[in-house]
Each structure stands twice: as structure tokens, then as C-alpha cells.
Tab-separated table of C-alpha atoms in Angstrom:
chain	number	residue	atom	x	y	z
R	1	UNK	CA	14.410	96.440	203.257
R	2	UNK	CA	16.450	94.117	201.008
R	3	UNK	CA	13.254	92.306	200.012
R	4	UNK	CA	11.591	95.594	199.069
R	5	UNK	CA	14.621	96.560	196.977
R	6	UNK	CA	14.581	93.189	195.195
R	7	UNK	CA	10.853	93.415	194.497
R	8	UNK	CA	11.260	96.955	193.151
R	9	UNK	CA	14.119	95.829	190.915
R	10	UNK	CA	12.131	92.818	189.687
R	11	UNK	CA	9.079	94.978	188.948
R	12	UNK	CA	11.263	97.496	187.077
R	13	UNK	CA	12.837	94.769	184.945
R	14	UNK	CA	9.441	93.315	184.061
R	15	UNK	CA	8.178	96.802	183.176
R	16	UNK	CA	11.212	97.540	181.004
R	17	UNK	CA	10.941	94.208	179.218
R	18	UNK	CA	7.331	94.995	178.422
R	19	UNK	CA	8.105	98.455	177.015
R	20	UNK	CA	9.416	97.042	173.758
R	21	UNK	CA	6.151	95.156	173.397
R	22	UNK	CA	4.192	98.380	173.895
R	23	UNK	CA	6.167	100.046	171.126
R	24	UNK	CA	5.210	97.600	168.371
R	25	UNK	CA	1.704	96.683	167.211
R	26	UNK	CA	2.256	93.762	164.834
R	27	UNK	CA	-0.544	91.966	163.064
R	28	UNK	CA	0.077	88.398	161.910
R	29	UNK	CA	-2.872	88.094	159.504
R	30	UNK	CA	-2.321	89.411	155.991
R	31	UNK	CA	-5.417	91.344	154.903
R	32	UNK	CA	-4.486	91.384	151.223
R	33	UNK	CA	-1.720	90.460	148.820
R	34	UNK	CA	-0.484	92.378	145.784
R	35	UNK	CA	-2.781	90.073	143.753
R	36	UNK	CA	-5.721	92.039	145.150
R	37	UNK	CA	-4.270	95.151	143.511
R	38	UNK	CA	-3.591	93.357	140.220
R	39	UNK	CA	0.150	93.433	140.861
R	40	UNK	CA	2.710	90.836	139.911
R	41	UNK	CA	4.765	89.840	142.963
R	42	UNK	CA	7.033	87.278	144.508
R	43	UNK	CA	7.167	86.153	148.133
R	44	UNK	CA	10.679	86.637	149.491
R	45	UNK	CA	12.022	84.892	152.593
R	46	UNK	CA	15.205	86.239	154.182
R	47	UNK	CA	16.965	84.176	156.841
R	48	UNK	CA	19.067	85.548	159.694
R	49	UNK	CA	22.197	83.636	160.742
R	50	UNK	CA	20.254	82.181	163.707
R	51	UNK	CA	17.621	80.734	161.333
R	52	UNK	CA	14.868	83.288	162.011
R	53	UNK	CA	12.912	83.941	158.805
R	54	UNK	CA	11.516	87.256	157.609
R	55	UNK	CA	8.866	87.619	154.922
R	56	UNK	CA	8.656	90.258	152.244
R	57	UNK	CA	7.234	90.978	148.816
R	58	UNK	CA	9.139	91.819	145.650
R	59	UNK	CA	7.019	93.825	143.204
R	60	UNK	CA	8.759	94.037	139.821
R	61	UNK	CA	8.505	97.183	137.749
R	62	UNK	CA	5.822	96.980	135.075
R	63	UNK	CA	8.142	98.570	132.513
R	64	UNK	CA	11.014	97.078	130.513
R	65	UNK	CA	13.581	99.585	131.772
R	66	UNK	CA	13.165	100.050	135.540
R	67	UNK	CA	13.902	103.524	136.891
R	68	UNK	CA	15.082	102.196	140.252
R	69	UNK	CA	14.312	100.024	143.256
R	70	UNK	CA	12.388	101.178	146.335
R	71	UNK	CA	13.014	99.455	149.695
R	72	UNK	CA	9.863	100.264	151.693
R	73	UNK	CA	9.875	100.066	155.505
R	74	UNK	CA	6.471	100.423	157.180
R	75	UNK	CA	5.309	101.871	160.493
R	76	UNK	CA	4.949	100.189	163.881
R	77	UNK	CA	1.482	98.692	163.353
R	78	UNK	CA	-0.074	95.905	161.293
R	79	UNK	CA	2.099	94.502	158.443
R	80	UNK	CA	3.023	94.926	154.777
R	81	UNK	CA	-0.471	93.956	153.630
R	82	UNK	CA	-1.975	97.069	155.215
R	83	UNK	CA	0.856	99.339	154.047
R	84	UNK	CA	0.880	98.095	150.445
R	85	UNK	CA	-1.338	100.992	149.346
R	86	UNK	CA	1.525	103.410	150.051
R	87	UNK	CA	3.619	101.935	147.236
R	88	UNK	CA	1.262	99.909	145.010
R	89	UNK	CA	1.440	102.572	142.295
R	90	UNK	CA	5.236	102.483	141.959
R	91	UNK	CA	5.603	99.391	139.701
R	92	UNK	CA	3.379	101.051	137.068
R	93	UNK	CA	5.673	104.080	137.239
R	94	UNK	CA	8.718	101.915	136.497
R	95	UNK	CA	10.053	101.068	139.970
R	96	UNK	CA	10.777	97.720	141.554
R	97	UNK	CA	9.516	97.639	145.158
R	98	UNK	CA	10.673	95.481	148.066
R	99	UNK	CA	8.483	95.498	151.194
R	100	UNK	CA	9.736	93.722	154.322
R	101	UNK	CA	7.888	92.718	157.469
R	102	UNK	CA	9.965	93.014	160.626
R	103	UNK	CA	10.119	90.062	163.010
R	104	UNK	CA	6.721	89.341	164.540
R	105	UNK	CA	4.839	91.180	161.777
R	106	UNK	CA	2.830	89.347	159.108
R	107	UNK	CA	4.492	86.075	158.108
R	108	UNK	CA	7.835	86.982	159.697
R	109	UNK	CA	8.879	84.869	162.662
R	110	UNK	CA	9.933	86.028	166.112
R	111	UNK	CA	8.938	88.862	168.412
R	112	UNK	CA	9.695	92.494	167.647
R	113	UNK	CA	12.347	94.107	169.807
R	114	UNK	CA	14.096	97.289	168.855
R	115	UNK	CA	17.719	96.174	168.486
R	116	UNK	CA	16.716	93.081	166.505
R	117	UNK	CA	14.298	94.968	164.245
R	118	UNK	CA	17.205	97.200	163.176
R	119	UNK	CA	19.028	94.022	162.154
R	120	UNK	CA	15.961	92.969	160.143
R	121	UNK	CA	16.194	96.231	158.187
R	122	UNK	CA	19.934	95.644	157.707
R	123	UNK	CA	19.278	92.110	156.414
R	124	UNK	CA	16.873	93.491	153.817
R	125	UNK	CA	19.402	96.112	152.740
R	126	UNK	CA	22.138	93.472	152.457
R	127	UNK	CA	19.822	91.269	150.366
R	128	UNK	CA	19.089	94.150	148.005
R	129	UNK	CA	22.802	94.933	147.689
R	130	UNK	CA	23.422	91.409	146.422
R	131	UNK	CA	20.238	90.884	144.382
R	132	UNK	CA	20.865	90.874	140.641
R	133	UNK	CA	17.291	91.998	139.996
R	134	UNK	CA	17.920	95.403	141.607
R	135	UNK	CA	18.276	97.942	138.829
R	136	UNK	CA	18.834	101.677	138.824
R	137	UNK	CA	19.139	103.771	141.945
R	138	UNK	CA	18.286	102.237	145.326
R	139	UNK	CA	15.717	104.342	147.162
R	140	UNK	CA	15.196	103.536	150.851
R	141	UNK	CA	11.753	104.777	151.908
R	142	UNK	CA	10.824	104.615	155.586
R	143	UNK	CA	7.482	105.659	156.995
R	144	UNK	CA	6.890	106.471	160.698
R	145	UNK	CA	8.771	103.758	162.643
R	146	UNK	CA	10.193	102.651	159.291
R	147	UNK	CA	11.581	106.170	158.877
R	148	UNK	CA	13.350	106.035	162.229
R	149	UNK	CA	14.696	102.555	161.435
R	150	UNK	CA	15.832	103.774	158.011
R	151	UNK	CA	17.711	106.688	159.571
R	152	UNK	CA	19.324	104.387	162.127
R	153	UNK	CA	20.456	101.770	159.618
R	154	UNK	CA	21.464	104.107	156.794
R	155	UNK	CA	23.457	106.183	159.284
R	156	UNK	CA	25.734	103.247	160.064
R	157	UNK	CA	29.257	103.603	158.718
R	158	UNK	CA	28.999	100.309	156.803
R	159	UNK	CA	25.993	101.673	154.882
R	160	UNK	CA	27.410	105.053	153.884
R	161	UNK	CA	26.802	105.517	150.166
R	162	UNK	CA	24.647	102.371	149.893
R	163	UNK	CA	21.411	104.160	149.093
R	164	UNK	CA	21.053	106.639	146.263
R	165	UNK	CA	18.109	108.303	147.968
R	166	UNK	CA	16.652	108.107	151.478
R	167	UNK	CA	13.060	109.192	152.108
R	168	UNK	CA	11.820	109.608	155.685
R	169	UNK	CA	8.069	110.171	155.914
R	170	UNK	CA	6.520	111.009	159.290
R	171	UNK	CA	9.618	109.749	161.095
R	172	UNK	CA	9.812	110.672	164.753
R	173	UNK	CA	12.624	112.501	166.510
R	174	UNK	CA	13.552	109.710	168.877
R	175	UNK	CA	12.375	106.466	170.400
R	176	UNK	CA	12.094	108.151	173.810
R	177	UNK	CA	9.522	110.615	172.458
R	178	UNK	CA	7.399	107.796	171.094
R	179	UNK	CA	7.747	105.767	174.291
R	180	UNK	CA	6.527	108.771	176.313
R	181	UNK	CA	3.495	109.025	174.038
R	182	UNK	CA	2.805	105.280	174.200
R	183	UNK	CA	3.276	105.123	177.956
R	184	UNK	CA	0.998	108.137	178.474
R	185	UNK	CA	-1.865	106.161	176.944
R	186	UNK	CA	-0.956	102.901	178.700
R	187	UNK	CA	-2.818	101.372	181.589
R	188	UNK	CA	0.560	100.916	183.300
R	189	UNK	CA	0.717	104.593	184.247
């Protein structure tokens, strides 16, 4: 009986550890760069205290007087190269744009796990807070998973009042709802 209990516990732990992996669908290969869209850009590397590096793109506004800065957080699949089309038009409209790949996505190191991905979003927000190039209002724009991450990070007490505008597009109501949907289509069940 004790052996059966241990095996059940071990199986449950392995299953739970794998759930985070089922939640994210990162793609390492970049399919395009802002160059392909005729956009000026700069590669940005942010480093966590433990040395893990995250990759992002800074797209400067194409106007002399920027209207603001947009921090764009993408969904749970692919990487910033496939989500660029959501914001490629903003520099021409006078907005700086910062796109960040979470750990395990694109050129960012590591493996995506939910608590750590929230810290990736926080690192990007902290970088923007201290970047001299940020001008005008800070707009935090999260799409799908990025919307849920945006809500989670911007809702922290330390971030109250840090964004002038928060946009949540196609954000979901909770991680449990998404996990139910993902698990329903998984071979595990």
C-alpha cells in the first residue's frame, strides 16, 4: 500500500511539473525582424539577478516628438517575431514600442514557468521605468497570456501608478480556465 501511495505521489508530481510546459508554446526561431517591416530597431538584452538573459526589441517612434511608449506583451505561443504585426504600425504613429520575449521564447534563455515569467514582465517594466529613452505616457499592452501577465504584474502594490494606460486584449479570466482547456486537448487525459 505504501508503495502504491508513493508511486501515485510521484506520478502526480511529474504530471504537475509538466503542466507548466503544456501552458506555454514557445518558439526559439525568429521568423522575421523589424527590418523585414522597414522598421528601425535595437536588440535589447535584459539580465535577471541570476544571470538569465531575456531578449527584446526597442522600436523608436518615427516622429520627433513621441506620443508615448508601448510595452507589448505577447500571447503564450511563438515569440516576438510572430507578434510584431500587432504593433508594427505604432512607430509611424509616434509611439516607441518595447517587445519582450519571456524566458524560453525566441532568443530569451531559460524555460518558461509561470512564476518566473511574471518576473520577466516585471524586469521589463523596471527597465522601462529607468530608461531615459522612454517618453510620454507608458502604455502597457498585453495580449492573451500577455494580458493576464500584465494584469498580474500591474496589480502589484509596487507597480501602482507606474503605467499611464493598461490595455488587456483577449486576456483570460484565470490560469485555471486555460489549464482546463489545455488539458482537455492533451493526450494526458
